[in-house]
C-alpha positions as a printed NumPy array, in Angstrom:
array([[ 32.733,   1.688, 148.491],
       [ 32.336,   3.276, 144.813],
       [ 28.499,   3.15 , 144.383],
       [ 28.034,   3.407, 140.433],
       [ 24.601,   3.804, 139.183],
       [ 23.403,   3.096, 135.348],
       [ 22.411,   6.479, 134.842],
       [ 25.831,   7.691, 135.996],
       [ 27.724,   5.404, 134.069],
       [ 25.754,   5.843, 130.842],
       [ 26.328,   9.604, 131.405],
       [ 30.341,   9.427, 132.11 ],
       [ 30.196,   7.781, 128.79 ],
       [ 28.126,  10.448, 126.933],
       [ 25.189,   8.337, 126.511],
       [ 21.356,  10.038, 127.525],
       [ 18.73 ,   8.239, 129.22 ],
       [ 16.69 ,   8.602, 126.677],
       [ 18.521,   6.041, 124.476],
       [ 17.675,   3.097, 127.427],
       [ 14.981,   1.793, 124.833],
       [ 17.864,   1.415, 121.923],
       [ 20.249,  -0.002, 124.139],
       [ 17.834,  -2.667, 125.64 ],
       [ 16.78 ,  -3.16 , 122.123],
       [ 20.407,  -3.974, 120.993],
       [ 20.901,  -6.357, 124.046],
       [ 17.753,  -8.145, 123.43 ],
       [ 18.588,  -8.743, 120.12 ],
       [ 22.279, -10.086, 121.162],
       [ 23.055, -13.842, 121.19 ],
       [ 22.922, -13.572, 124.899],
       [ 20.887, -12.245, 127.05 ],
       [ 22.965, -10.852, 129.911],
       [ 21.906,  -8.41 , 133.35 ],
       [ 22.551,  -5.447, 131.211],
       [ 19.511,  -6.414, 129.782],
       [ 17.406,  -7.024, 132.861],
       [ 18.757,  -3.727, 134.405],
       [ 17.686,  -1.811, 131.173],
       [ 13.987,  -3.508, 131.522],
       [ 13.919,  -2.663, 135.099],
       [ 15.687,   1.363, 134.611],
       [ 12.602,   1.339, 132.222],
       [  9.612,   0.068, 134.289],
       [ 10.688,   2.195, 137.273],
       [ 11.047,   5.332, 135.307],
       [  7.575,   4.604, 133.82 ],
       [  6.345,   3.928, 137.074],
       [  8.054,   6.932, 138.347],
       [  5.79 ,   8.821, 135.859],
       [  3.05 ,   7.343, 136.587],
       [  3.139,   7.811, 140.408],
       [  3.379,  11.772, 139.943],
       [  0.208,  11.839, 137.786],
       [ -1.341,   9.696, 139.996],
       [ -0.875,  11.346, 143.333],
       [ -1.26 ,  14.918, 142.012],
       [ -4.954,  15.127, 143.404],
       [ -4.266,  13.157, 146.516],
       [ -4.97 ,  14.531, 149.935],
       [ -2.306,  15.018, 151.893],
       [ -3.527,  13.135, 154.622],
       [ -4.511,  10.057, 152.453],
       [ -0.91 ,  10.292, 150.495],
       [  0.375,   7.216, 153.214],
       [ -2.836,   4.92 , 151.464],
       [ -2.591,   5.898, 148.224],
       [  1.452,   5.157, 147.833],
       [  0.809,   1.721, 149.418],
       [ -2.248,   0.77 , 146.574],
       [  0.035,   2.038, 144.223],
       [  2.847,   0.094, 144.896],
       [  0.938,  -3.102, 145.634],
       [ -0.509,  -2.298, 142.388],
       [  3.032,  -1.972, 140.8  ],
       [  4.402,  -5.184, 142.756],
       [  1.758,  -7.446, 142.889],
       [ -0.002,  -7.109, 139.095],
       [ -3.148,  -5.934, 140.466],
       [ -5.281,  -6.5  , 137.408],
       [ -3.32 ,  -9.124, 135.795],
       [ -5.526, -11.705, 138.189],
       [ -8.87 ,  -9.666, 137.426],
       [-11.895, -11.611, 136.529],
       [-13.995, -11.077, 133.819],
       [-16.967,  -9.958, 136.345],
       [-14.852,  -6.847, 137.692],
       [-14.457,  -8.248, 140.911],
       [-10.979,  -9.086, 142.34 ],
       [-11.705, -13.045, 142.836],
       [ -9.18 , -15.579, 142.634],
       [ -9.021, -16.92 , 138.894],
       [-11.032, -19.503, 137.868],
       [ -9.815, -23.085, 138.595],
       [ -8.37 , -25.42 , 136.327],
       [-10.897, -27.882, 136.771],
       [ -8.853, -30.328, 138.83 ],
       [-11.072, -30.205, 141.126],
       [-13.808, -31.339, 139.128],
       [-11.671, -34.491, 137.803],
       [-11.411, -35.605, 141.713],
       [-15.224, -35.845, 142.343],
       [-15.507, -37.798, 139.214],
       [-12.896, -40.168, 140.823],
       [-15.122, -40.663, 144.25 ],
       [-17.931, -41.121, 141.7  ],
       [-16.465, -43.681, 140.414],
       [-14.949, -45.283, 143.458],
       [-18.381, -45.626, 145.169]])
């Protein structure tokens, strides 16, 4: 089995990484949206990540390097701090009130 990556096949056709950005750009601006365009999103976020994760574990221990890749990939994964609360902590978001609308029903009930 021919395993053909998007790197390699942008390359056999003389096109550099670099240009991933422009060629997302054109797809997203298509009539359709097609995978090309979700492979071009995720070549992007990976290679940013990729980045990232080399800054990040430059002054890492060697013997806390196990720890630190698995925050940083739950991190990556999960959206650590897209669920953040305004006090800093890591609680649950706030509810949507639903529960509030039930005990006005057994208020009302009794």
């Amino acid at each position: 089995a021919v395993v053909s990556t998007q790197s390699t096949g942008m390359h056999e056709r003389g096109i550099n990484m670099r240009y991933l950005g422009s060629i997302a750009k054109a797809l997203e601006e298509s009539a359709e949206k097609n995978h090309n365009y979700a492979i071009c999103l995720s070549a992007m976020v990976v290679r940013g990540a990729k980045q990232a994760f080399k800054q990040y574990i430059i002054d890492i221990p060697g013997q806390q390097l196990a720890g630190a890749t698995a925050h940083f990939l739950n991190c990556l994964v999960n959206g650590h701090d897209r669920h953040k609360s305004t006090s800093g902590d890591n609680s649950p978001p706030a509810s949507t009130g639903a529960s509030k609308k039930k005990k006005k029903k057994k208020k009302k009930k009794k």
